[in-house]
PDB file of C-alpha atoms and ligand atoms in Angstrom:
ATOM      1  CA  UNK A   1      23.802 -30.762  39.331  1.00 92.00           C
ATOM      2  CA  UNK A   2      25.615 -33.695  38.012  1.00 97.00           C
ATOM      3  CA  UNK A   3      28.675 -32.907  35.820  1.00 98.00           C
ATOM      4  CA  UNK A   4      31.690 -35.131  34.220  1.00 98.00           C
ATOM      5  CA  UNK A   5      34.799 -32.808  33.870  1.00 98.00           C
ATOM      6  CA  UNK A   6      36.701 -34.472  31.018  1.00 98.00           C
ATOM      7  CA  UNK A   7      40.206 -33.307  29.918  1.00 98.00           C
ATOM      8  CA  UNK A   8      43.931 -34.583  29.758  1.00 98.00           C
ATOM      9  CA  UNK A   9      46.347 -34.843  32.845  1.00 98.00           C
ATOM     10  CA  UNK A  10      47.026 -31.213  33.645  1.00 97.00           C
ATOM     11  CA  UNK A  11      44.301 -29.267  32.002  1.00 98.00           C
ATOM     12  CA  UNK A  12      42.873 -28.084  35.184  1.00 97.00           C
ATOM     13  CA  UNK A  13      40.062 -30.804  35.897  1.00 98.00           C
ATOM     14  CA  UNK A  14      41.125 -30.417  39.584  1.00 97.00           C
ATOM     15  CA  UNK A  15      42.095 -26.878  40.166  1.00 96.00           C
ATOM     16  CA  UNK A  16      38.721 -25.852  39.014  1.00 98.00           C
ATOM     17  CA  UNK A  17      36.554 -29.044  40.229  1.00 98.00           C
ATOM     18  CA  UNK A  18      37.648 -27.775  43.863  1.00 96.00           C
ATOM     19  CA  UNK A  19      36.269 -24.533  43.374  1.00 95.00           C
ATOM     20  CA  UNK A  20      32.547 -25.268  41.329  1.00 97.00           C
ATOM     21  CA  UNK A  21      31.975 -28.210  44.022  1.00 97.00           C
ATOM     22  CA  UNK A  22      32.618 -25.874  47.022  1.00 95.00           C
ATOM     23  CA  UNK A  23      30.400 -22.969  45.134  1.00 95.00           C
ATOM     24  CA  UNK A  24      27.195 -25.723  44.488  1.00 94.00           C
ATOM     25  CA  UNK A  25      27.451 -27.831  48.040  1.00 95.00           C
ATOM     26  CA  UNK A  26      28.323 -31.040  45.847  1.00 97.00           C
ATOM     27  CA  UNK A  27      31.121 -33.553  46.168  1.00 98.00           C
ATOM     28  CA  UNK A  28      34.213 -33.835  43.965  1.00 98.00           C
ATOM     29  CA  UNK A  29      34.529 -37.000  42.945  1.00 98.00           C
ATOM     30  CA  UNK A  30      38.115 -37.462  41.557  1.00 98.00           C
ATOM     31  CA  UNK A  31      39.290 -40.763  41.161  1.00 98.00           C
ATOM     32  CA  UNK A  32      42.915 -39.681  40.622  1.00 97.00           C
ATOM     33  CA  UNK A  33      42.663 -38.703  44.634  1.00 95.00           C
ATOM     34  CA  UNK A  34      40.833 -41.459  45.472  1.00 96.00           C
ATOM     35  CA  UNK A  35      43.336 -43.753  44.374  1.00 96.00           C
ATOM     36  CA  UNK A  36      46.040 -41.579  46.376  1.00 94.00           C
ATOM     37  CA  UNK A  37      44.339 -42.159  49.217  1.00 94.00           C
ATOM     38  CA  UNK A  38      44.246 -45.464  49.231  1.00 95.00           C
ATOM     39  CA  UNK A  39      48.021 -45.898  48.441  1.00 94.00           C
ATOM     40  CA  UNK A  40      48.336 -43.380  51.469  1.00 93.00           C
ATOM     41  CA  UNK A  41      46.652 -45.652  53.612  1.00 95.00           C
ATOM     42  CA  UNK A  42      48.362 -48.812  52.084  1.00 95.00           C
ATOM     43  CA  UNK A  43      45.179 -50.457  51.215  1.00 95.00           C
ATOM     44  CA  UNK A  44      45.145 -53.525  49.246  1.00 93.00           C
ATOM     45  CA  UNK A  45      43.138 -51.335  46.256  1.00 93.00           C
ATOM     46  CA  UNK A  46      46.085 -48.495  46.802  1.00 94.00           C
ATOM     47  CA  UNK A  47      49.157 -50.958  46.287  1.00 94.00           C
ATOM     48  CA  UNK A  48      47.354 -52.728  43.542  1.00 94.00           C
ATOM     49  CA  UNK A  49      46.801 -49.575  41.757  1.00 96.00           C
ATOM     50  CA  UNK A  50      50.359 -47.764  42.415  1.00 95.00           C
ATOM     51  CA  UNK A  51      51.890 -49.976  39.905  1.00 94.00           C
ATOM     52  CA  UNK A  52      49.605 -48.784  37.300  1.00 97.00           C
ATOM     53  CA  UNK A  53      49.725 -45.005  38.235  1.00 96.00           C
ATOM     54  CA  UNK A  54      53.743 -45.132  38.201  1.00 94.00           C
ATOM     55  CA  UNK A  55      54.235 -45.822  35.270  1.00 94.00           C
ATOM     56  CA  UNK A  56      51.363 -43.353  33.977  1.00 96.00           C
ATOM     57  CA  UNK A  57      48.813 -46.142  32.746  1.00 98.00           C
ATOM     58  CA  UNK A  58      45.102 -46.733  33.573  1.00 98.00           C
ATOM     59  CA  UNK A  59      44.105 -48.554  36.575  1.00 98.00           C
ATOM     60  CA  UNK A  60      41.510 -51.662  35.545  1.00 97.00           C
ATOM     61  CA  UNK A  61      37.911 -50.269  34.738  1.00 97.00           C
ATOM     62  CA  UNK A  62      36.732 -52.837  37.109  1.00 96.00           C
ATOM     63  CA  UNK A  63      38.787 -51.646  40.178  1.00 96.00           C
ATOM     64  CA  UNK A  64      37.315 -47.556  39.205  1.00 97.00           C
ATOM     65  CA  UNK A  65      34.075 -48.545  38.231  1.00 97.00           C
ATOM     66  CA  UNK A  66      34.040 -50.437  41.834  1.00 95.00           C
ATOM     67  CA  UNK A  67      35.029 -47.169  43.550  1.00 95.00           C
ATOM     68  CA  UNK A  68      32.728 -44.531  41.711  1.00 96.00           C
ATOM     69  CA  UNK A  69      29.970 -47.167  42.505  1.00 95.00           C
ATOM     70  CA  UNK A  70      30.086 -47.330  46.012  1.00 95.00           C
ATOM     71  CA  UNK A  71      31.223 -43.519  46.339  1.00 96.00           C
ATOM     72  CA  UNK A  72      27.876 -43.139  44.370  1.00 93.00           C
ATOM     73  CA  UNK A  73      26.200 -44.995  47.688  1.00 91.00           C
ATOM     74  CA  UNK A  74      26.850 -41.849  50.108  1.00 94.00           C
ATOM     75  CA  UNK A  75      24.302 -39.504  51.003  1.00 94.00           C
ATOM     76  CA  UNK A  76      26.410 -36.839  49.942  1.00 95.00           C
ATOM     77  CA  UNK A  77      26.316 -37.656  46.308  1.00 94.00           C
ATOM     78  CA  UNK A  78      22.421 -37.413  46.235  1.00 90.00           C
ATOM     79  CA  UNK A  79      21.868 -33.780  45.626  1.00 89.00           C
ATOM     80  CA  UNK A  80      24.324 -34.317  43.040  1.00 96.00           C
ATOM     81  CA  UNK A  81      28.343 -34.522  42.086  1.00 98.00           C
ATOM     82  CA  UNK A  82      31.044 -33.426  39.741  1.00 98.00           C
ATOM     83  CA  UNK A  83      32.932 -35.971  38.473  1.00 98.00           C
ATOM     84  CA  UNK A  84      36.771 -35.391  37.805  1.00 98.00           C
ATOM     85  CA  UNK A  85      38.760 -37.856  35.505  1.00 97.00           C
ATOM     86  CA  UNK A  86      35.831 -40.493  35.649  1.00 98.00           C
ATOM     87  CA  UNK A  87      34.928 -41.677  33.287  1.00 98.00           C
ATOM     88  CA  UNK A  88      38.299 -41.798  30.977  1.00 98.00           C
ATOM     89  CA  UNK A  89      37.547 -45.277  28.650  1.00 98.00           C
ATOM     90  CA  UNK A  90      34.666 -45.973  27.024  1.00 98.00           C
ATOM     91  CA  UNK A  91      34.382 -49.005  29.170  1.00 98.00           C
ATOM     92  CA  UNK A  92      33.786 -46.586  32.102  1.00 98.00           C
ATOM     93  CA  UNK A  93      31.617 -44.539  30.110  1.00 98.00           C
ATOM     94  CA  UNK A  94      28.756 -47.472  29.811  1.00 98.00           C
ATOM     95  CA  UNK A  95      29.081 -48.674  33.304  1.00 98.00           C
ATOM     96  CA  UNK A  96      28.687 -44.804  33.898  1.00 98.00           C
ATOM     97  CA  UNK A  97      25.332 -44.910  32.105  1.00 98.00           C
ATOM     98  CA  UNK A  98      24.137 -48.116  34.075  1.00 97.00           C
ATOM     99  CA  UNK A  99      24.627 -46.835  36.920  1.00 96.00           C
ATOM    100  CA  UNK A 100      22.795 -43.594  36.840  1.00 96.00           C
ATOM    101  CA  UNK A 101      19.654 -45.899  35.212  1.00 96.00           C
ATOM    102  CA  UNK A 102      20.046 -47.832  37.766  1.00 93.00           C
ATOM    103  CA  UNK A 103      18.906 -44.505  40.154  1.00 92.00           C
ATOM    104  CA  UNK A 104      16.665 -42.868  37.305  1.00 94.00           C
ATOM    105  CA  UNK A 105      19.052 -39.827  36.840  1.00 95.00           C
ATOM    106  CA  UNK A 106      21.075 -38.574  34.361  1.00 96.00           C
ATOM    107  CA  UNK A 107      24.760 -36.259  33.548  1.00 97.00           C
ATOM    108  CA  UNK A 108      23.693 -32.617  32.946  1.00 96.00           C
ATOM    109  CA  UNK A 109      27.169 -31.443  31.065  1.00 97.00           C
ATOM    110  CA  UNK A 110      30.295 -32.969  30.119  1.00 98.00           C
ATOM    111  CA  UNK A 111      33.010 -30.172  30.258  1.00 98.00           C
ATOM    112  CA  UNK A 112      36.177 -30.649  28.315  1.00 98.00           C
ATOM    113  CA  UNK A 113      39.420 -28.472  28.760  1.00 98.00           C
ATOM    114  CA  UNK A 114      41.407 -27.712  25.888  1.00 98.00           C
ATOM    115  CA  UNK A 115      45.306 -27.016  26.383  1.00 98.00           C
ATOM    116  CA  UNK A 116      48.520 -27.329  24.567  1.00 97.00           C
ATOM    117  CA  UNK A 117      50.664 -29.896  25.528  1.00 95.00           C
ATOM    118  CA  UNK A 118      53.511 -27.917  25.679  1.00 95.00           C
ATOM    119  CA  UNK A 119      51.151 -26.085  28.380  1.00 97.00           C
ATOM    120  CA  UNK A 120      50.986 -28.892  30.200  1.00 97.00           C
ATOM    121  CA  UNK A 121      53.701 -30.840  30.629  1.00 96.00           C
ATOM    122  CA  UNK A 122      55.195 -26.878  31.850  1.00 96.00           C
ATOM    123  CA  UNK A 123      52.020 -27.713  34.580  1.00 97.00           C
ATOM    124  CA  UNK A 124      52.436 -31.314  35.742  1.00 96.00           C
ATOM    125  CA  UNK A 125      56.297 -30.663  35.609  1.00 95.00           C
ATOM    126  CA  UNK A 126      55.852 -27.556  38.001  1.00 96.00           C
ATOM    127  CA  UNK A 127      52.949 -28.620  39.755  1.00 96.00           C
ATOM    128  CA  UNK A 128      52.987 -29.247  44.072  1.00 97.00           C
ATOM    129  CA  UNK A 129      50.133 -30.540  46.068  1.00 96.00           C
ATOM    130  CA  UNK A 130      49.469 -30.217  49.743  1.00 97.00           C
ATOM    131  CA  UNK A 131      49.102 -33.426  51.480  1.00 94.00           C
ATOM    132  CA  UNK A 132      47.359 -32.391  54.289  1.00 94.00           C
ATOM    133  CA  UNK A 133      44.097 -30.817  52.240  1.00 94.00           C
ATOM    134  CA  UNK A 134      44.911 -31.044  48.773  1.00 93.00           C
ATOM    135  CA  UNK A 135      45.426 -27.232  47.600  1.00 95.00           C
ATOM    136  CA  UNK A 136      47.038 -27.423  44.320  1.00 95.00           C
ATOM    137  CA  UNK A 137      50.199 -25.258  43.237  1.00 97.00           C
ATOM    138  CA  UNK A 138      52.770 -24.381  40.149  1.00 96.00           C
ATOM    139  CA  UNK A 139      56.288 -23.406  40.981  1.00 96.00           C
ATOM    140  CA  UNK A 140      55.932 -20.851  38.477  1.00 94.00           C
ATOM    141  CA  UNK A 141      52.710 -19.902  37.929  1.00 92.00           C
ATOM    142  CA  UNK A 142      50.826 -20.120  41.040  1.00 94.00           C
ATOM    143  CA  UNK A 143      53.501 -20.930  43.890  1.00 96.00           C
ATOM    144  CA  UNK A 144      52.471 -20.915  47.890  1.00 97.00           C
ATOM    145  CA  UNK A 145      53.487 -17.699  50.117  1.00 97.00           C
ATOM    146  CA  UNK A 146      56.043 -19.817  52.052  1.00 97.00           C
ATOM    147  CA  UNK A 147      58.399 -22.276  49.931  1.00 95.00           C
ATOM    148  CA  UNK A 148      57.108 -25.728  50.420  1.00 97.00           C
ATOM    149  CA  UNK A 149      54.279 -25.056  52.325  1.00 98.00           C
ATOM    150  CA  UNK A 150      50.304 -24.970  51.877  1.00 98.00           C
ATOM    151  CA  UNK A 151      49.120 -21.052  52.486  1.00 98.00           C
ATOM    152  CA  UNK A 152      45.578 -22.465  53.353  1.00 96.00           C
ATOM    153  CA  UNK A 153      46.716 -25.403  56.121  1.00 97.00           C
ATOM    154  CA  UNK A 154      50.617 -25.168  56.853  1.00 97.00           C
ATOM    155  CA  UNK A 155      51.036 -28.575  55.225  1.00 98.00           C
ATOM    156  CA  UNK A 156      53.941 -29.658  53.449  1.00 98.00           C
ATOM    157  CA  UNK A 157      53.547 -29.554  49.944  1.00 98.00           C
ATOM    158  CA  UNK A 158      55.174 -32.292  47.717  1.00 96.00           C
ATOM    159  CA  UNK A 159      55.712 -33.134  44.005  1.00 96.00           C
ATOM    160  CA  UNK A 160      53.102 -36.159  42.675  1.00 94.00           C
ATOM    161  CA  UNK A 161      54.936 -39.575  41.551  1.00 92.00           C
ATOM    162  CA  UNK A 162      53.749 -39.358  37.957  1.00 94.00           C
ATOM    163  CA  UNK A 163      54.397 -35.973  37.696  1.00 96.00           C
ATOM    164  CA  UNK A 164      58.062 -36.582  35.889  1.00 95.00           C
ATOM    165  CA  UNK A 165      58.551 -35.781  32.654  1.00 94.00           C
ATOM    166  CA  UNK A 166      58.986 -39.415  31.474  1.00 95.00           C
ATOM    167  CA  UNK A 167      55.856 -40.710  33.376  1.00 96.00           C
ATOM    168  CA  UNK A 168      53.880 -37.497  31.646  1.00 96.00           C
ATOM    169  CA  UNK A 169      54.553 -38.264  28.515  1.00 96.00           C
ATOM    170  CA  UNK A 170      53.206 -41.863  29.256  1.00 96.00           C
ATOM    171  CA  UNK A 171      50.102 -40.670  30.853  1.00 97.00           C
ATOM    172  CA  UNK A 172      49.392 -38.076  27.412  1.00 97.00           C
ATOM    173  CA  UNK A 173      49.940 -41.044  25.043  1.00 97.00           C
ATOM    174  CA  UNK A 174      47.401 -43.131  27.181  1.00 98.00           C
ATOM    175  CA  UNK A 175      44.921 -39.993  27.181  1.00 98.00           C
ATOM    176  CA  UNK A 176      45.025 -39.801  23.249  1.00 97.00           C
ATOM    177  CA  UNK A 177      44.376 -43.529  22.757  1.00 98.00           C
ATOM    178  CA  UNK A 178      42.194 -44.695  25.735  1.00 98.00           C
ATOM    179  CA  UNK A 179      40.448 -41.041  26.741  1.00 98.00           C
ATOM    180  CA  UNK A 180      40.232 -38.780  23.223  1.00 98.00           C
ATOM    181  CA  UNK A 181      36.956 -41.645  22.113  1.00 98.00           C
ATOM    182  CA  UNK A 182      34.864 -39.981  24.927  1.00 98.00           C
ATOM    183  CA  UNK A 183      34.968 -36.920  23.332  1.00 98.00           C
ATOM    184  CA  UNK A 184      32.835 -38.249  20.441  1.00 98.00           C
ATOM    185  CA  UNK A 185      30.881 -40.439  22.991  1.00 98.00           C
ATOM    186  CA  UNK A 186      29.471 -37.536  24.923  1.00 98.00           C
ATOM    187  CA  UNK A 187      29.304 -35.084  21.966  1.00 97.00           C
ATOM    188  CA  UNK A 188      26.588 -37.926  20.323  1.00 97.00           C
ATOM    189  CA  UNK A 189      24.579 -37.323  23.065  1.00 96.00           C
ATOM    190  CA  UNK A 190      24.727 -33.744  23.057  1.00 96.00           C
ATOM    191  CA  UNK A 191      26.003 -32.948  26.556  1.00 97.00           C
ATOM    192  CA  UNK A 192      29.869 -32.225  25.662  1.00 97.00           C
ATOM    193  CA  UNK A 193      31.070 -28.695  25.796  1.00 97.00           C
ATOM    194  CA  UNK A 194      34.380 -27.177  25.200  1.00 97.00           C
ATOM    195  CA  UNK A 195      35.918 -24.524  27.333  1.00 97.00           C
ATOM    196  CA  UNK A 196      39.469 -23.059  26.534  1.00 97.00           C
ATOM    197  CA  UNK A 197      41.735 -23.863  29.316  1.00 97.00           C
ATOM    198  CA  UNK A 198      44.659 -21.501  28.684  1.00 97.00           C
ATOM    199  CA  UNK A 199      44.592 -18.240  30.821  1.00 95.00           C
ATOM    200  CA  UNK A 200      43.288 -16.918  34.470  1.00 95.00           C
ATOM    201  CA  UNK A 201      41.505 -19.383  36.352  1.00 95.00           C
ATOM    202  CA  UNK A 202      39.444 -17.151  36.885  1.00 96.00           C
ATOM    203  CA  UNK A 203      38.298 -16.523  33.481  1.00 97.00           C
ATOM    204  CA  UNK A 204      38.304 -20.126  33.057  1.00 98.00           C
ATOM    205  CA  UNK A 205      35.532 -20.749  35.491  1.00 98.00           C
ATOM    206  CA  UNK A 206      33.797 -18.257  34.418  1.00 97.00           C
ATOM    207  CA  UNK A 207      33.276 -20.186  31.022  1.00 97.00           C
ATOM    208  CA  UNK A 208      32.162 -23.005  32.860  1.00 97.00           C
ATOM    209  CA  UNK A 209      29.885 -21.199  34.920  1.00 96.00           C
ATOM    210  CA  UNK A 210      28.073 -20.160  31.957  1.00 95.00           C
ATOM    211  CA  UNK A 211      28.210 -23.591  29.865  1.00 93.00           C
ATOM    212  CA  UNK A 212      26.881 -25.058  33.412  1.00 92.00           C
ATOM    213  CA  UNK A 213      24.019 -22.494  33.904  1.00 89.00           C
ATOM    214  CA  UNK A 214      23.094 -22.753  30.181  1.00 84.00           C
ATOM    215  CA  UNK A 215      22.715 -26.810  30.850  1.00 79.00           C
ATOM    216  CA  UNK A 216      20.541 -26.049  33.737  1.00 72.00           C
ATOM    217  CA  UNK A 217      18.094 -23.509  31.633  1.00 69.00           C
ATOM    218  CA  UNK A 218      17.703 -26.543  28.845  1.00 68.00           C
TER     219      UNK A 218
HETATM  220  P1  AP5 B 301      44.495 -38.129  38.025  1.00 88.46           P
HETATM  221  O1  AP5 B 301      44.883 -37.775  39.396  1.00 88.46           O
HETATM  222  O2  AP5 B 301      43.070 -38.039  37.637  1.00 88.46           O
HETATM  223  O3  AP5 B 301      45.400 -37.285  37.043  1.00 88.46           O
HETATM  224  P2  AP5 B 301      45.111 -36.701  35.567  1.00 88.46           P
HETATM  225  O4  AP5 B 301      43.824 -36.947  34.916  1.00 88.46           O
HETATM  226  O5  AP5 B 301      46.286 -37.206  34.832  1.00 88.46           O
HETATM  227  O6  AP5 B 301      45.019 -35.218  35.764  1.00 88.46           O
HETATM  228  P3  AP5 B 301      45.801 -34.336  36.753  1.00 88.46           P
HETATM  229  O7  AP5 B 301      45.262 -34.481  38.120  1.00 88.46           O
HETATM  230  O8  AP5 B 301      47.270 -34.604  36.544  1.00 88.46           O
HETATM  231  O9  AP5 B 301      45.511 -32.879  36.141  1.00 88.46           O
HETATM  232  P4  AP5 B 301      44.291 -31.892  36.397  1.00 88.46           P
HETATM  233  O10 AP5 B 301      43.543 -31.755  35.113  1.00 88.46           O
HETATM  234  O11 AP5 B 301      43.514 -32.240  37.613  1.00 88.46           O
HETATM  235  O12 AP5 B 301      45.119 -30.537  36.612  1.00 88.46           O
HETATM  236  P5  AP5 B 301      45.353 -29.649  37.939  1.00 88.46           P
HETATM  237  O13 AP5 B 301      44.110 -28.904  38.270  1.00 88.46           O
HETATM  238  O14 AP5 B 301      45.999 -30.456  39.007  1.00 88.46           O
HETATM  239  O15 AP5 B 301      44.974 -39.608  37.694  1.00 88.46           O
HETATM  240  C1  AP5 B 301      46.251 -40.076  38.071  1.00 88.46           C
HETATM  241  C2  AP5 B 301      46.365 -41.568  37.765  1.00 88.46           C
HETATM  242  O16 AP5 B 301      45.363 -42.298  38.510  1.00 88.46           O
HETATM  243  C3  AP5 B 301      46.121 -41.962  36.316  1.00 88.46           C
HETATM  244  O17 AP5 B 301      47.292 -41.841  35.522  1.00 88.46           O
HETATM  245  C4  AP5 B 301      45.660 -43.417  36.468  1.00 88.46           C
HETATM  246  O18 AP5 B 301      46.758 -44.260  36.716  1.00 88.46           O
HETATM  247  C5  AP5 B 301      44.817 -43.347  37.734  1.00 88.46           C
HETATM  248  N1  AP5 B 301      43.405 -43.037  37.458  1.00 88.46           N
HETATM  249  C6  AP5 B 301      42.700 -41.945  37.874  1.00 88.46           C
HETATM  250  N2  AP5 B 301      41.448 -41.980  37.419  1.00 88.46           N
HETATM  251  C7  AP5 B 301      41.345 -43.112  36.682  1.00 88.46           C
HETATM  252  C8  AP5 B 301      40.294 -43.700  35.931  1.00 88.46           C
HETATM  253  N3  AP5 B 301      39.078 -43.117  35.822  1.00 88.46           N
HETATM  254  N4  AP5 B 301      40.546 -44.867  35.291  1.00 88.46           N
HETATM  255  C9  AP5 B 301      41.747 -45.480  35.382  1.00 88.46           C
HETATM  256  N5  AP5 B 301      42.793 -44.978  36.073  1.00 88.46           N
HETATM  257  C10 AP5 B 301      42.588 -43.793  36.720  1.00 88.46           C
HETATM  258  O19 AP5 B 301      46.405 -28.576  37.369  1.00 88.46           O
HETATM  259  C11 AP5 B 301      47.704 -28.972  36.979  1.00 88.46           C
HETATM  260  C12 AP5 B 301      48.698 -27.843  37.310  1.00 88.46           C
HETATM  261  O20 AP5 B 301      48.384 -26.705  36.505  1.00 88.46           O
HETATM  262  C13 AP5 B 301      48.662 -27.358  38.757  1.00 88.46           C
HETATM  263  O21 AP5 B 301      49.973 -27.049  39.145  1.00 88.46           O
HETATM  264  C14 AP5 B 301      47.809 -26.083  38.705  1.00 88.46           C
HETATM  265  O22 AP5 B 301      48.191 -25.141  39.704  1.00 88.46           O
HETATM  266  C15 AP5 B 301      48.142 -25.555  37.302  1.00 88.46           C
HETATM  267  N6  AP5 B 301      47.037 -24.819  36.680  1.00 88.46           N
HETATM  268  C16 AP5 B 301      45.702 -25.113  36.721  1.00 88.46           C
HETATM  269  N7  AP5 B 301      44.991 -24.231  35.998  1.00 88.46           N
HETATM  270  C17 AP5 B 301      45.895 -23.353  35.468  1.00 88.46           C
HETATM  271  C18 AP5 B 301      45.777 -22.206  34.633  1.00 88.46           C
HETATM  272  N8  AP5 B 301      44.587 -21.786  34.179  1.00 88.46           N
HETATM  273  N9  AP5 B 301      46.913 -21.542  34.303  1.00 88.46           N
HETATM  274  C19 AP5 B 301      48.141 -21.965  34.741  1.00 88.46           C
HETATM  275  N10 AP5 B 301      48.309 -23.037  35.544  1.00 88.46           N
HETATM  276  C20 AP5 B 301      47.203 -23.728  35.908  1.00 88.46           C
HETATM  277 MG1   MG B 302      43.559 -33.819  39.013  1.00 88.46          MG
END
């Protein structure tokens, strides 16, 4: 089961990437978090790329592609992966493509979420994240038991850096120019498939379920 989940910054790439990786036994490979992670730990990859993230551009193709491709390298990522907000240029997209020749295997669906923008600068504005594992929130929509903290871990939940309106609005203007050409990329080699992603979650995955399942009976 490889998969590319392929969608602008708060369409739910995460939210339901967490829950299809669990359900198949495959890693999420998010480079959003990745990145995170290595500002948390104040590597010389996470300063570098803060800059960029701040202010709601893309980090350099090279520095991703450099990630995904040794990320690609761990055991884990044999049996198969879902990929969440790689690739996002075209540029990405081709050294995508080498690099699964390179191992003689191939992306089974792309799945692109469709949502308002209204909807989702209401979602990045109101979204919180737990640092200790990750669980993902809304203020409004889908807020923890306990203000501020993670009902799964106890952790302290916290609002992203790019997640201000300002830096949003960046981030969507970058996803129309840099991102919206994949769409077409993907759809000329017949793997891209749209699910709605306005409404339950719930009913959301269960549109990707099926566009997954009907990938894996081709
Ligand atoms: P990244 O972390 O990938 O952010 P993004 O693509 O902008 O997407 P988000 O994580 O913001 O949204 P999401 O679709 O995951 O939504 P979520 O599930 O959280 O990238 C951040 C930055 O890193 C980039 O700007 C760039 O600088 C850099 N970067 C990362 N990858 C890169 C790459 N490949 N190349 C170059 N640079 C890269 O949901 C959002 C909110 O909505 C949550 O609060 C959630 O609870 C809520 N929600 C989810 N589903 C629903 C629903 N159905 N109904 C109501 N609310 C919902
Ligand atoms: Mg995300």
């Amino acid at each position: 089961m490889r998969l590319i989940f392929l969608g602008p910054p708060g369409a739910g790439k995460g939210t339901q990437a967490r829950m299809l990786a669990a359900e198949h036994g495959i890693p999420q490979i998010a480079t959003g978090d990745m990145l995170r992670e290595a500002l948390a730990q104040k590597t010389p990859l996470g300063l570098e790329a803060k800059a960029y993230m701040d202010r709601g551009a893309l980090v350099p193709d090279e520095v991703v592609i450099g990630l995904v491709a040794e990320r690609f390298g761990r055991p884990d990522a044999l049996s198969g992966f879902l990929l969440d907000g790689f690739p996002r240029t075209v540029a990405q997209a081709e050294a995508l493509d080498r690099l699964l020749k390179e191992r003689e295997i191939g992306i089974d669906r792309v799945i692109f979420f469709e949502v308002s923008e209204g909807e989702l600068l209401r979602r990045l504005t109101g979204r919180r994240v737990c640092r200790g594992c990750g669980a993902l929130y809304h203020m409004v929509s889908s807020p923890p038991g306990t203000a501020g903290r993670c009902d799964r871990c106890g952790g302290e939940l916290y609002q992203r850096d790019d997640d201000n309106e300002a830096t949003v609005r960046g981030r969507l203007s970058v996803y129309r120019t840099q991102t919206v050409p994949l769409l077409d990329y993907y759809r000329g080699r017949n793997l891209l498939v749209s699910v709605a992603g306005e409404g339950p979650m719930n009913d959301i995955a269960r549109s990707i379920r099926q566009a997954v399942a009907a990938a894996r009976g081709r």
